[in-house]
mmCIF file of N, CA and C in Angstrom:
data_model
loop_
_atom_site.group_PDB
_atom_site.id
_atom_site.type_symbol
_atom_site.label_atom_id
_atom_site.label_comp_id
_atom_site.label_asym_id
_atom_site.label_seq_id
_atom_site.Cartn_x
_atom_site.Cartn_y
_atom_site.Cartn_z
ATOM 1 N N MET R 1478 49.695 114.481 108.229
ATOM 2 C CA MET R 1478 49.684 113.908 106.899
ATOM 3 C C MET R 1478 48.508 114.474 106.106
ATOM 4 N N GLU R 1479 48.777 114.723 104.873
ATOM 5 C CA GLU R 1479 47.737 115.254 104.008
ATOM 6 C C GLU R 1479 47.032 114.116 103.269
ATOM 7 N N ASN R 1480 45.912 114.452 102.704
ATOM 8 C CA ASN R 1480 45.161 113.448 101.945
ATOM 9 C C ASN R 1480 45.963 112.944 100.755
ATOM 10 N N LYS R 1481 46.772 113.825 100.158
ATOM 11 C CA LYS R 1481 47.578 113.430 99.006
ATOM 12 C C LYS R 1481 48.568 112.341 99.401
ATOM 13 N N ASP R 1482 49.174 112.463 100.563
ATOM 14 C CA ASP R 1482 50.131 111.459 101.027
ATOM 15 C C ASP R 1482 49.444 110.110 101.280
ATOM 16 N N ILE R 1483 48.245 110.157 101.808
ATOM 17 C CA ILE R 1483 47.506 108.926 102.080
ATOM 18 C C ILE R 1483 47.149 108.222 100.769
ATOM 19 N N ILE R 1484 46.703 108.998 99.797
ATOM 20 C CA ILE R 1484 46.342 108.411 98.498
ATOM 21 C C ILE R 1484 47.567 107.818 97.821
ATOM 22 N N ILE R 1485 48.694 108.517 97.871
ATOM 23 C CA ILE R 1485 49.932 108.000 97.277
ATOM 24 C C ILE R 1485 50.354 106.709 97.979
ATOM 25 N N GLY R 1486 50.250 106.657 99.284
ATOM 26 C CA GLY R 1486 50.605 105.455 100.032
ATOM 27 C C GLY R 1486 49.724 104.274 99.670
ATOM 28 N N ILE R 1487 48.426 104.521 99.555
ATOM 29 C CA ILE R 1487 47.503 103.444 99.187
ATOM 30 C C ILE R 1487 47.804 102.948 97.779
ATOM 31 N N LEU R 1488 48.071 103.862 96.845
ATOM 32 C CA LEU R 1488 48.393 103.461 95.476
ATOM 33 C C LEU R 1488 49.697 102.676 95.415
ATOM 34 N N LEU R 1489 50.686 103.071 96.222
ATOM 35 C CA LEU R 1489 51.948 102.327 96.250
ATOM 36 C C LEU R 1489 51.743 100.912 96.790
ATOM 37 N N ILE R 1490 50.985 100.798 97.866
ATOM 38 C CA ILE R 1490 50.729 99.477 98.441
ATOM 39 C C ILE R 1490 49.960 98.601 97.451
ATOM 40 N N ALA R 1491 48.971 99.177 96.777
ATOM 41 C CA ALA R 1491 48.186 98.414 95.806
ATOM 42 C C ALA R 1491 49.042 97.985 94.622
ATOM 43 N N SER R 1492 49.908 98.878 94.136
ATOM 44 C CA SER R 1492 50.737 98.521 92.978
ATOM 45 C C SER R 1492 51.757 97.445 93.335
ATOM 46 N N VAL R 1493 52.330 97.507 94.524
ATOM 47 C CA VAL R 1493 53.274 96.471 94.947
ATOM 48 C C VAL R 1493 52.547 95.131 95.107
ATOM 49 N N GLY R 1494 51.352 95.160 95.644
ATOM 50 C CA GLY R 1494 50.575 93.929 95.784
ATOM 51 C C GLY R 1494 50.208 93.318 94.445
ATOM 52 N N LEU R 1495 49.791 94.154 93.504
ATOM 53 C CA LEU R 1495 49.445 93.642 92.177
ATOM 54 C C LEU R 1495 50.667 93.101 91.453
ATOM 55 N N ALA R 1496 51.796 93.777 91.574
ATOM 56 C CA ALA R 1496 53.019 93.297 90.926
ATOM 57 C C ALA R 1496 53.469 91.976 91.545
ATOM 58 N N GLY R 1497 53.363 91.845 92.853
ATOM 59 C CA GLY R 1497 53.720 90.592 93.505
ATOM 60 C C GLY R 1497 52.794 89.458 93.106
ATOM 61 N N GLY R 1498 51.505 89.745 93.010
ATOM 62 C CA GLY R 1498 50.553 88.724 92.584
ATOM 63 C C GLY R 1498 50.801 88.279 91.157
ATOM 64 N N LEU R 1499 51.105 89.234 90.279
ATOM 65 C CA LEU R 1499 51.394 88.884 88.890
ATOM 66 C C LEU R 1499 52.674 88.066 88.793
ATOM 67 N N GLY R 1500 53.695 88.438 89.542
ATOM 68 C CA GLY R 1500 54.938 87.669 89.548
ATOM 69 C C GLY R 1500 54.727 86.258 90.068
ATOM 70 N N PHE R 1501 53.913 86.117 91.092
ATOM 71 C CA PHE R 1501 53.627 84.783 91.633
ATOM 72 C C PHE R 1501 52.914 83.918 90.606
ATOM 73 N N VAL R 1502 51.949 84.496 89.906
ATOM 74 C CA VAL R 1502 51.205 83.733 88.896
ATOM 75 C C VAL R 1502 52.134 83.311 87.769
ATOM 76 N N LEU R 1503 53.019 84.192 87.335
ATOM 77 C CA LEU R 1503 53.927 83.858 86.239
ATOM 78 C C LEU R 1503 54.935 82.791 86.644
ATOM 79 N N ILE R 1504 55.413 82.841 87.881
ATOM 80 C CA ILE R 1504 56.431 81.884 88.326
ATOM 81 C C ILE R 1504 55.797 80.542 88.687
ATOM 82 N N SER R 1505 54.627 80.565 89.317
ATOM 83 C CA SER R 1505 54.051 79.317 89.829
ATOM 84 C C SER R 1505 53.318 78.510 88.769
ATOM 85 N N SER R 1506 53.011 79.088 87.616
ATOM 86 C CA SER R 1506 52.299 78.317 86.595
ATOM 87 C C SER R 1506 53.236 77.280 85.992
ATOM 88 N N PRO R 1507 52.785 76.035 85.892
ATOM 89 C CA PRO R 1507 53.666 74.980 85.372
ATOM 90 C C PRO R 1507 53.933 75.179 83.884
ATOM 91 N N PRO R 1508 55.122 74.858 83.440
ATOM 92 C CA PRO R 1508 55.421 74.989 82.011
ATOM 93 C C PRO R 1508 54.653 73.949 81.203
ATOM 94 N N SER R 1509 54.384 74.273 79.988
ATOM 95 C CA SER R 1509 53.634 73.368 79.118
ATOM 96 C C SER R 1509 54.537 72.231 78.678
ATOM 97 N N THR R 1510 54.139 71.000 79.008
ATOM 98 C CA THR R 1510 54.937 69.835 78.628
ATOM 99 C C THR R 1510 54.354 69.144 77.404
ATOM 100 N N GLU R 1511 53.267 69.673 76.889
ATOM 101 C CA GLU R 1511 52.624 69.062 75.733
ATOM 102 C C GLU R 1511 53.385 69.456 74.469
ATOM 103 N N THR R 1512 53.855 68.462 73.745
ATOM 104 C CA THR R 1512 54.608 68.754 72.529
ATOM 105 C C THR R 1512 53.642 68.935 71.365
ATOM 106 N N PRO R 1513 53.906 69.885 70.505
ATOM 107 C CA PRO R 1513 53.009 70.104 69.373
ATOM 108 C C PRO R 1513 53.096 68.975 68.349
ATOM 109 N N THR R 1514 52.031 68.767 67.643
ATOM 110 C CA THR R 1514 51.981 67.736 66.609
ATOM 111 C C THR R 1514 52.276 68.381 65.263
ATOM 112 N N TYR R 1515 53.282 67.882 64.597
ATOM 113 C CA TYR R 1515 53.649 68.404 63.290
ATOM 114 C C TYR R 1515 53.218 67.414 62.220
ATOM 115 N N LEU R 1516 52.870 67.915 61.063
ATOM 116 C CA LEU R 1516 52.372 67.052 60.002
ATOM 117 C C LEU R 1516 53.459 66.587 59.051
ATOM 118 N N PHE R 1517 54.663 67.160 59.137
ATOM 119 C CA PHE R 1517 55.713 66.699 58.235
ATOM 120 C C PHE R 1517 56.213 65.339 58.703
ATOM 121 N N GLY R 1518 56.707 64.556 57.778
ATOM 122 C CA GLY R 1518 57.185 63.225 58.097
ATOM 123 C C GLY R 1518 56.138 62.147 57.923
ATOM 124 N N LEU R 1519 54.899 62.538 57.690
ATOM 125 C CA LEU R 1519 53.852 61.550 57.466
ATOM 126 C C LEU R 1519 53.795 61.219 55.976
ATOM 127 N N PRO R 1520 53.487 59.984 55.620
ATOM 128 C CA PRO R 1520 53.444 59.625 54.197
ATOM 129 C C PRO R 1520 52.241 60.258 53.500
ATOM 130 N N ASP R 1521 52.417 60.580 52.224
ATOM 131 C CA ASP R 1521 51.309 61.117 51.439
ATOM 132 C C ASP R 1521 50.368 60.008 50.988
ATOM 133 N N ASP R 1522 50.914 58.821 50.779
ATOM 134 C CA ASP R 1522 50.124 57.691 50.294
ATOM 135 C C ASP R 1522 49.948 56.691 51.433
ATOM 136 N N TRP R 1523 48.726 56.588 51.965
ATOM 137 C CA TRP R 1523 48.468 55.701 53.092
ATOM 138 C C TRP R 1523 48.128 54.282 52.636
ATOM 139 N N SER R 1524 48.135 54.023 51.329
ATOM 140 C CA SER R 1524 47.732 52.696 50.861
ATOM 141 C C SER R 1524 48.750 51.624 51.225
ATOM 142 N N THR R 1525 49.996 52.009 51.499
ATOM 143 C CA THR R 1525 51.015 51.027 51.865
ATOM 144 C C THR R 1525 51.126 50.854 53.373
ATOM 145 N N ALA R 1526 50.372 51.634 54.137
ATOM 146 C CA ALA R 1526 50.461 51.565 55.594
ATOM 147 C C ALA R 1526 49.649 50.387 56.117
ATOM 148 N N PRO R 1527 50.050 49.834 57.275
ATOM 149 C CA PRO R 1527 49.214 48.798 57.893
ATOM 150 C C PRO R 1527 47.842 49.391 58.224
ATOM 151 N N ASN R 1528 46.804 48.611 58.081
ATOM 152 C CA ASN R 1528 45.426 49.065 58.305
ATOM 153 C C ASN R 1528 45.080 50.235 57.387
ATOM 154 N N SER R 1529 45.565 50.189 56.144
ATOM 155 C CA SER R 1529 45.357 51.313 55.239
ATOM 156 C C SER R 1529 43.890 51.489 54.874
ATOM 157 N N SER R 1530 43.094 50.449 54.993
ATOM 158 C CA SER R 1530 41.675 50.593 54.669
ATOM 159 C C SER R 1530 40.976 51.506 55.677
ATOM 160 N N TYR R 1531 41.538 51.642 56.868
ATOM 161 C CA TYR R 1531 40.968 52.531 57.882
ATOM 162 C C TYR R 1531 41.107 53.985 57.457
ATOM 163 N N PHE R 1532 42.205 54.324 56.767
ATOM 164 C CA PHE R 1532 42.478 55.701 56.391
ATOM 165 C C PHE R 1532 41.848 56.079 55.053
ATOM 166 N N MET R 1533 41.405 55.103 54.277
ATOM 167 C CA MET R 1533 40.846 55.391 52.948
ATOM 168 C C MET R 1533 39.391 55.781 53.056
#
C-alpha cells in the first residue's frame, strides 16, 4: 500500500464519521414546541380591558 492509499482511507473514514455525527445531531435534536407570539388580535385600546390601569 502506498501513502496515497492510506491518506485516502483515513479521509474516507473521517468523512463518514463526520457525516454520521451530523446526521445524528440533526435527527436526535428535539423539535421546537414553543409557539411564536404574534401581536395581531390584540386590542389597540386597553382602556376597556380588565385591569386596564395596569397597562396605562
